[in-house]
Short mmCIF file of C-alpha atoms in Angstrom, two decimals:
data_model
loop_
_atom_site.label_atom_id
_atom_site.label_comp_id
_atom_site.label_asym_id
_atom_site.label_seq_id
_atom_site.Cartn_x
_atom_site.Cartn_y
_atom_site.Cartn_z
CA MET A 176 91.32 62.21 85.88
CA SER A 177 94.85 61.71 87.05
CA SER A 178 96.19 64.84 87.49
CA SER A 179 99.72 63.68 87.59
CA GLN A 180 98.50 62.71 83.55
CA PHE A 181 99.45 66.89 83.19
CA LYS A 182 102.13 68.84 83.55
CA ILE A 183 101.81 72.98 82.89
CA ARG A 184 104.47 74.95 81.42
CA ARG A 185 105.37 78.27 79.94
CA ALA A 186 103.39 78.85 76.82
CA HIS A 187 106.63 79.34 73.54
CA ILE A 188 106.44 80.55 70.10
CA GLY A 189 105.72 76.96 68.66
CA ASP A 190 102.91 76.49 71.06
CA LEU A 191 101.35 78.49 68.73
CA PRO A 192 99.21 76.24 66.07
CA ASP A 193 98.03 74.72 69.54
CA LEU A 194 97.13 77.66 70.80
CA ARG A 195 94.49 79.38 68.58
CA PRO A 196 91.79 76.50 68.02
CA LEU A 197 91.57 76.26 71.61
CA TRP A 198 91.58 80.27 71.26
CA ARG A 199 88.86 79.97 68.17
CA THR A 200 86.79 77.45 69.55
CA ALA A 201 86.49 79.49 72.95
CA GLY A 202 85.31 82.40 70.07
CA ILE A 203 88.74 84.41 72.19
CA TYR A 204 90.66 84.08 69.14
CA SER A 205 92.56 87.46 68.11
CA LEU A 206 96.11 88.79 66.81
CA GLU A 207 96.65 89.98 70.59
CA LEU A 208 96.30 86.90 72.21
CA GLU A 209 99.42 85.79 69.36
CA LYS A 210 101.42 88.74 70.45
CA ARG A 211 100.39 88.12 74.73
CA PHE A 212 101.73 84.70 73.89
CA THR A 213 104.42 85.61 76.52
CA GLU A 214 101.97 84.95 79.59
CA PHE A 215 100.48 81.37 78.70
CA GLN A 216 100.97 78.72 80.37
CA ILE A 217 99.76 75.60 78.78
CA VAL A 218 98.77 72.74 80.10
CA VAL A 219 99.82 69.43 78.14
CA ASN A 220 98.65 65.64 78.89
CA ASP A 221 100.19 63.10 78.96
CA GLU A 222 100.95 62.75 74.66
CA ALA A 223 102.12 66.37 74.71
CA GLN A 224 98.70 67.04 73.54
CA VAL A 225 97.93 70.93 74.52
CA VAL A 226 94.73 70.72 76.45
CA ALA A 227 94.39 73.96 78.04
CA ALA A 228 95.86 77.26 78.25
CA PHE A 229 95.60 80.19 80.26
CA GLY A 230 97.01 83.62 80.56
CA VAL A 231 98.72 85.52 83.85
CA GLU A 232 98.81 88.69 82.98
CA ILE A 233 101.12 90.82 85.39
CA LYS A 234 101.49 93.84 86.47
CA ASN A 235 103.66 95.63 89.38
CA LYS A 236 102.73 93.55 91.91
CA ASP A 237 98.83 92.70 91.11
CA ALA A 238 98.43 90.01 88.25
CA GLN A 239 94.49 89.35 85.67
CA ILE A 240 93.94 85.31 85.25
CA HIS A 241 92.04 86.06 81.61
CA SER A 242 91.69 83.25 78.42
CA ASP A 243 91.59 79.90 80.09
CA VAL A 244 90.76 77.90 77.50
CA TYR A 245 90.15 74.21 77.98
CA ALA A 246 89.64 71.42 75.08
CA ASP A 247 87.24 69.13 77.16
CA THR A 248 85.51 70.55 78.71
CA GLU A 249 84.03 68.05 80.74
CA GLY A 250 86.99 67.70 82.70
CA ARG A 251 87.54 71.41 82.98
CA SER A 252 86.89 70.66 86.86
CA ASN A 253 89.38 68.77 87.48
CA LEU A 254 91.65 70.72 85.15
CA ARG A 255 91.13 74.42 86.96
CA ASP A 256 92.22 72.74 90.81
CA LEU A 257 95.43 71.46 88.54
CA VAL A 258 95.33 75.32 86.63
CA TRP A 259 94.93 77.42 90.38
CA LYS A 260 98.03 75.40 92.23
CA ARG A 261 99.90 76.20 89.39
CA ILE A 262 98.52 81.04 89.84
CA LYS A 263 99.45 80.06 93.33
CA THR A 264 102.60 78.88 92.99
CA LEU A 265 103.12 81.52 90.43
CA ALA A 266 102.42 84.20 92.30
CA GLU A 267 104.74 82.92 95.44
CA ASN A 268 107.43 83.38 92.86
CA HIS A 269 106.72 87.00 91.57
CA GLY A 270 105.37 88.20 95.59
CA LEU A 271 101.38 89.47 94.16
CA ILE A 272 99.89 91.28 95.75
CA ARG A 273 97.36 90.86 94.21
CA LEU A 274 95.49 88.45 91.64
CA TRP A 275 92.15 89.22 89.41
CA ALA A 276 89.35 87.28 87.68
CA THR A 277 85.96 87.28 85.72
CA VAL A 278 83.61 86.29 87.63
CA ASP A 279 82.89 83.18 88.71
CA ASP A 280 81.48 79.81 90.88
CA PHE A 281 85.19 78.39 90.40
CA TRP A 282 86.78 82.26 91.48
CA ARG A 283 84.70 82.38 94.80
CA ASN A 284 85.20 78.97 95.64
CA VAL A 285 88.45 79.80 95.97
CA GLY A 286 88.87 82.86 98.11
CA PHE A 287 87.88 85.70 95.45
CA ALA A 288 85.09 88.37 96.01
CA GLU A 289 83.56 91.76 94.62
CA PRO A 290 86.65 94.44 94.93
CA ASP A 291 85.79 97.33 97.05
CA LYS A 292 85.77 100.19 94.95
CA LYS A 293 89.12 101.41 96.26
CA ALA A 294 90.43 98.38 94.89
CA ARG A 295 88.78 97.99 91.85
CA ASP A 296 90.30 101.80 90.41
CA ARG A 297 93.36 100.25 90.84
CA GLY A 298 93.05 97.21 89.07
CA GLY A 299 91.54 99.21 86.53
CA GLU A 300 94.87 101.21 86.34
CA LEU A 301 96.56 98.61 85.58
CA PHE A 302 94.70 96.85 83.29
CA GLY A 303 93.44 99.35 81.75
CA ALA A 304 89.61 98.29 81.43
CA THR A 305 86.78 99.00 84.50
CA MET A 306 87.45 95.90 86.37
CA ASP A 307 83.87 95.43 85.54
CA ARG A 308 83.54 91.41 86.13
CA ARG A 309 85.78 91.35 88.38
CA LEU A 310 86.60 88.41 90.74
CA THR A 311 89.97 89.55 93.42
CA LEU A 312 92.48 87.50 95.72
CA GLN A 313 94.49 89.58 97.84
CA LEU A 314 97.40 88.01 98.99
CA ARG A 315 99.16 89.34 100.93
CA ASP A 316 99.03 93.26 103.25
CA GLU A 317 100.72 95.87 101.64
CA GLU A 318 102.40 97.77 104.56
CA ASP A 319 104.11 94.33 104.75
CA MET A 320 104.91 94.06 101.96
CA HIS A 321 106.08 97.78 102.56
CA LEU A 322 108.18 96.84 105.69
CA ILE A 323 109.15 93.67 103.84
CA ALA A 324 110.77 95.54 101.54
CA GLU A 325 112.06 99.24 103.72
CA THR A 326 113.69 95.74 106.28
CA GLN A 327 115.79 94.39 103.57
CA PHE A 328 116.51 97.87 102.53
CA GLU A 329 118.24 98.56 105.16
CA MET A 330 119.23 94.94 105.89
CA PHE A 331 121.27 95.18 102.53
CA GLN A 332 122.61 99.02 102.89
CA GLN A 333 123.94 97.32 106.35
CA SER A 334 125.56 94.39 104.66
CA SER A 335 127.16 97.17 102.13
CA VAL A 336 128.88 98.68 105.38
CA ALA A 337 129.73 95.78 106.41
CA GLU A 338 132.07 94.61 103.87
CA ARG A 339 133.53 98.09 103.47
CA GLU A 340 134.71 97.81 105.93
CA ARG A 341 135.95 94.57 105.78
CA ILE A 342 137.28 95.44 102.78
CA LEU A 343 139.34 98.72 104.17
CA GLU A 344 140.50 95.96 106.42
CA GLN A 345 141.27 93.81 104.59
CA GLY A 346 143.92 96.83 102.02
CA LYS A 347 145.11 97.97 105.39
CA ASN A 348 146.05 95.04 106.82
CA TYR A 349 147.64 94.02 103.13
CA ARG A 350 149.36 98.06 103.39
CA ASN A 351 151.79 96.80 107.24
CA ILE A 352 152.26 92.95 105.52
CA ALA A 353 154.21 95.44 102.16
CA ILE A 354 155.72 98.21 105.22
CA ALA A 355 156.66 94.42 106.54
CA ILE A 356 158.19 93.43 103.97
CA ALA A 357 159.56 96.19 102.36
CA GLY A 358 161.61 97.30 106.24
CA LEU A 359 163.02 94.03 105.71
CA ILE A 360 164.14 94.34 102.55
CA VAL A 361 165.39 97.43 103.00
CA ILE A 362 167.28 96.59 106.55
CA GLY A 363 168.71 93.27 103.99
CA ILE A 364 170.27 95.39 102.01
CA LEU A 365 171.89 97.41 104.16
CA ILE A 366 173.10 94.92 106.62
CA ALA A 367 174.33 92.90 103.10
CA VAL A 368 175.94 96.66 102.35
CA THR A 369 177.63 96.50 106.28
CA ILE A 370 178.85 93.62 105.38
CA MET A 371 180.66 94.56 101.72
CA MET A 372 182.03 97.56 103.14
CA LEU A 373 184.04 95.42 106.29
CA LEU A 374 184.55 92.93 104.27
CA GLY A 375 186.92 95.54 101.93
CA LYS A 376 188.69 96.63 104.51
#
Protein backbone atom coordinates (compact mmCIF):
# COMPACT_ATOMS: atom_id res chain seq x y z
CA MET A 1 0.00 0.00 0.00
CA SER A 2 1.64 3.24 -1.17
CA SER A 3 1.10 6.46 0.76
CA SER A 4 0.77 8.24 -2.60
CA GLN A 5 -2.63 6.53 -2.94
CA PHE A 6 -3.97 8.60 -0.06
CA LYS A 7 -4.58 12.24 0.76
CA ILE A 8 -5.31 13.81 4.11
CA ARG A 9 -7.46 16.89 4.52
CA ARG A 10 -9.60 18.59 7.12
CA ALA A 11 -13.12 17.19 7.41
CA HIS A 12 -16.10 19.32 6.42
CA ILE A 13 -19.80 18.86 7.05
CA GLY A 14 -20.27 16.98 3.77
CA ASP A 15 -18.03 14.20 5.15
CA LEU A 16 -20.38 13.31 8.01
CA PRO A 17 -22.25 10.60 6.01
CA ASP A 18 -18.88 8.85 5.53
CA LEU A 19 -17.67 9.44 9.07
CA ARG A 20 -20.75 8.06 10.83
CA PRO A 21 -20.31 4.43 9.65
CA LEU A 22 -16.60 4.56 10.55
CA TRP A 23 -17.43 5.78 14.04
CA ARG A 24 -20.20 3.19 14.43
CA THR A 25 -17.89 0.35 13.35
CA ALA A 26 -15.37 1.50 15.96
CA GLY A 27 -18.14 1.75 18.56
CA ILE A 28 -17.52 5.44 19.29
CA TYR A 29 -20.35 7.13 17.38
CA SER A 30 -22.08 9.95 19.23
CA LEU A 31 -23.81 13.23 18.48
CA GLU A 32 -20.96 14.90 20.38
CA LEU A 33 -18.50 13.69 17.75
CA GLU A 34 -20.72 15.12 15.03
CA LYS A 35 -20.66 18.50 16.74
CA ARG A 36 -16.85 18.32 16.84
CA PHE A 37 -16.35 17.27 13.21
CA THR A 38 -14.19 20.36 12.56
CA GLU A 39 -11.49 18.78 14.78
CA PHE A 40 -11.20 15.84 12.38
CA GLN A 41 -8.76 15.13 9.61
CA ILE A 42 -9.75 12.44 7.11
CA VAL A 43 -7.74 10.12 4.90
CA VAL A 44 -9.20 9.53 1.43
CA ASN A 45 -8.05 7.04 -1.17
CA ASP A 46 -7.66 7.63 -4.90
CA GLU A 47 -11.38 6.88 -5.32
CA ALA A 48 -12.25 9.71 -2.88
CA GLN A 49 -13.45 7.19 -0.25
CA VAL A 50 -12.84 8.03 3.42
CA VAL A 51 -10.63 5.24 4.75
CA ALA A 52 -9.58 6.76 8.06
CA ALA A 53 -10.28 9.70 10.34
CA PHE A 54 -8.76 11.15 13.48
CA GLY A 55 -9.52 14.07 15.74
CA VAL A 56 -7.03 16.66 16.96
CA GLU A 57 -8.39 18.83 19.76
CA ILE A 58 -6.19 21.87 20.36
CA LYS A 59 -6.28 23.79 23.64
CA ASN A 60 -3.75 26.56 24.14
CA LYS A 61 -0.48 24.94 23.06
CA ASP A 62 -1.51 21.34 23.81
CA ALA A 63 -3.42 18.95 21.57
CA GLN A 64 -4.96 15.56 22.11
CA ILE A 65 -5.29 13.00 19.34
CA HIS A 66 -8.59 11.21 19.68
CA SER A 67 -11.17 9.00 18.02
CA ASP A 68 -8.90 7.67 15.28
CA VAL A 69 -10.75 5.11 13.15
CA TYR A 70 -9.79 3.02 10.12
CA ALA A 71 -11.99 1.34 7.52
CA ASP A 72 -9.39 -1.38 6.88
CA THR A 73 -7.81 -2.75 10.04
CA GLU A 74 -5.19 -4.64 8.04
CA GLY A 75 -3.91 -1.47 6.39
CA ARG A 76 -4.07 0.47 9.64
CA SER A 77 -0.33 0.39 10.38
CA ASN A 78 0.56 1.97 7.01
CA LEU A 79 -2.09 4.64 7.38
CA ARG A 80 -0.99 5.47 10.90
CA ASP A 81 2.44 6.45 9.64
CA LEU A 82 0.71 8.86 7.26
CA VAL A 83 -1.54 10.11 10.07
CA TRP A 84 1.46 10.70 12.33
CA LYS A 85 3.19 12.71 9.60
CA ARG A 86 0.08 14.90 9.28
CA ILE A 87 -0.14 15.39 13.05
CA LYS A 88 3.48 16.54 13.19
CA THR A 89 2.75 19.07 10.45
CA LEU A 90 -0.32 20.35 12.34
CA ALA A 91 1.73 20.59 15.53
CA GLU A 92 4.42 22.60 13.75
CA ASN A 93 1.91 24.92 12.10
CA HIS A 94 0.18 25.64 15.43
CA GLY A 95 3.40 25.91 17.45
CA LEU A 96 2.25 23.19 19.84
CA ILE A 97 4.24 22.33 22.96
CA ARG A 98 2.70 18.97 23.88
CA LEU A 99 0.65 16.17 22.29
CA TRP A 100 -1.60 13.65 24.03
CA ALA A 101 -2.79 10.23 22.87
CA THR A 102 -4.39 7.13 24.35
CA VAL A 103 -2.08 4.33 25.47
CA ASP A 104 -1.03 2.41 22.38
CA ASP A 105 2.16 0.73 21.16
CA PHE A 106 2.20 2.86 18.03
CA TRP A 107 2.34 6.09 20.01
CA ARG A 108 4.99 4.65 22.30
CA ASN A 109 7.08 3.73 19.27
CA VAL A 110 7.04 7.30 17.93
CA GLY A 111 8.15 8.77 21.26
CA PHE A 112 5.08 9.16 23.48
CA ALA A 113 5.55 8.26 27.13
CA GLU A 114 3.74 8.22 30.47
CA PRO A 115 3.24 11.78 31.74
CA ASP A 116 4.47 12.94 35.13
CA LYS A 117 1.94 14.30 37.63
CA LYS A 118 2.46 17.93 36.62
CA ALA A 119 1.87 17.18 32.95
CA ARG A 120 -1.12 14.95 33.72
CA ASP A 121 -2.72 17.66 35.84
CA ARG A 122 -2.13 20.18 33.05
CA GLY A 123 -3.76 17.86 30.53
CA GLY A 124 -6.71 17.32 32.83
CA GLU A 125 -7.25 21.06 33.22
CA LEU A 126 -7.13 21.60 29.47
CA PHE A 127 -9.21 18.67 28.27
CA GLY A 128 -11.50 18.14 31.24
CA ALA A 129 -10.47 14.54 31.92
CA THR A 130 -8.31 12.68 34.40
CA MET A 131 -5.90 11.80 31.57
CA ASP A 132 -5.63 8.23 32.88
CA ARG A 133 -4.25 5.82 30.30
CA ARG A 134 -2.86 8.70 28.30
CA LEU A 135 0.57 9.12 26.81
CA THR A 136 2.21 12.43 26.08
CA LEU A 137 4.96 13.81 23.86
CA GLN A 138 6.63 17.11 24.65
CA LEU A 139 7.56 18.84 21.41
CA ARG A 140 9.14 22.02 22.75
CA ASP A 141 10.37 23.41 26.03
CA GLU A 142 7.71 25.73 27.41
CA GLU A 143 10.24 28.17 28.88
CA ASP A 144 11.94 28.42 25.48
CA MET A 145 8.56 29.22 23.93
CA HIS A 146 8.04 32.03 26.47
CA LEU A 147 11.48 33.43 25.67
CA ILE A 148 10.74 33.28 21.94
CA ALA A 149 7.40 35.03 22.48
CA GLU A 150 9.05 37.74 24.60
CA THR A 151 11.80 38.22 22.00
CA GLN A 152 9.24 38.48 19.21
CA PHE A 153 7.24 41.02 21.25
CA GLU A 154 10.36 43.11 21.87
CA MET A 155 11.21 42.98 18.16
CA PHE A 156 7.67 44.05 17.34
CA GLN A 157 7.90 46.97 19.77
CA GLN A 158 11.25 48.04 18.32
CA SER A 159 9.94 47.85 14.77
CA SER A 160 6.84 49.84 15.82
CA VAL A 161 9.02 52.57 17.34
CA ALA A 162 11.23 52.62 14.23
CA GLU A 163 8.17 52.83 11.97
CA ARG A 164 6.69 55.64 14.06
CA GLU A 165 9.98 57.57 13.92
CA ARG A 166 10.15 57.03 10.16
CA ILE A 167 6.60 58.36 9.73
CA LEU A 168 7.37 61.40 11.93
CA GLU A 169 10.57 62.10 9.97
CA GLN A 170 8.65 61.75 6.73
CA GLY A 171 6.04 64.19 8.07
CA LYS A 172 8.76 66.71 8.92
CA ASN A 173 10.19 66.40 5.40
CA TYR A 174 6.75 66.95 3.85
CA ARG A 175 6.20 69.97 6.12
CA ASN A 176 9.57 71.47 5.13
CA ILE A 177 8.76 70.92 1.45
CA ALA A 178 5.33 72.56 1.92
CA ILE A 179 6.94 75.55 3.69
CA ALA A 180 9.52 75.89 0.91
CA ILE A 181 6.82 75.79 -1.77
CA ALA A 182 4.72 78.33 0.14
CA GLY A 183 7.81 80.56 0.44
CA LEU A 184 8.46 80.33 -3.28
CA ILE A 185 4.85 81.22 -4.01
CA VAL A 186 5.01 84.26 -1.69
CA ILE A 187 8.30 85.38 -3.30
CA GLY A 188 6.77 84.89 -6.74
CA ILE A 189 3.77 87.01 -5.77
CA LEU A 190 6.01 89.76 -4.35
CA ILE A 191 8.11 89.77 -7.51
CA ALA A 192 4.97 89.93 -9.67
CA VAL A 193 3.53 92.81 -7.58
CA THR A 194 6.84 94.68 -7.73
CA ILE A 195 7.02 94.30 -11.53
CA MET A 196 3.43 95.48 -11.91
CA MET A 197 4.13 98.51 -9.73
CA LEU A 198 7.24 99.38 -11.75
CA LEU A 199 5.36 98.98 -15.03
CA GLY A 200 2.54 101.12 -13.67
CA LYS A 201 4.88 104.00 -13.18
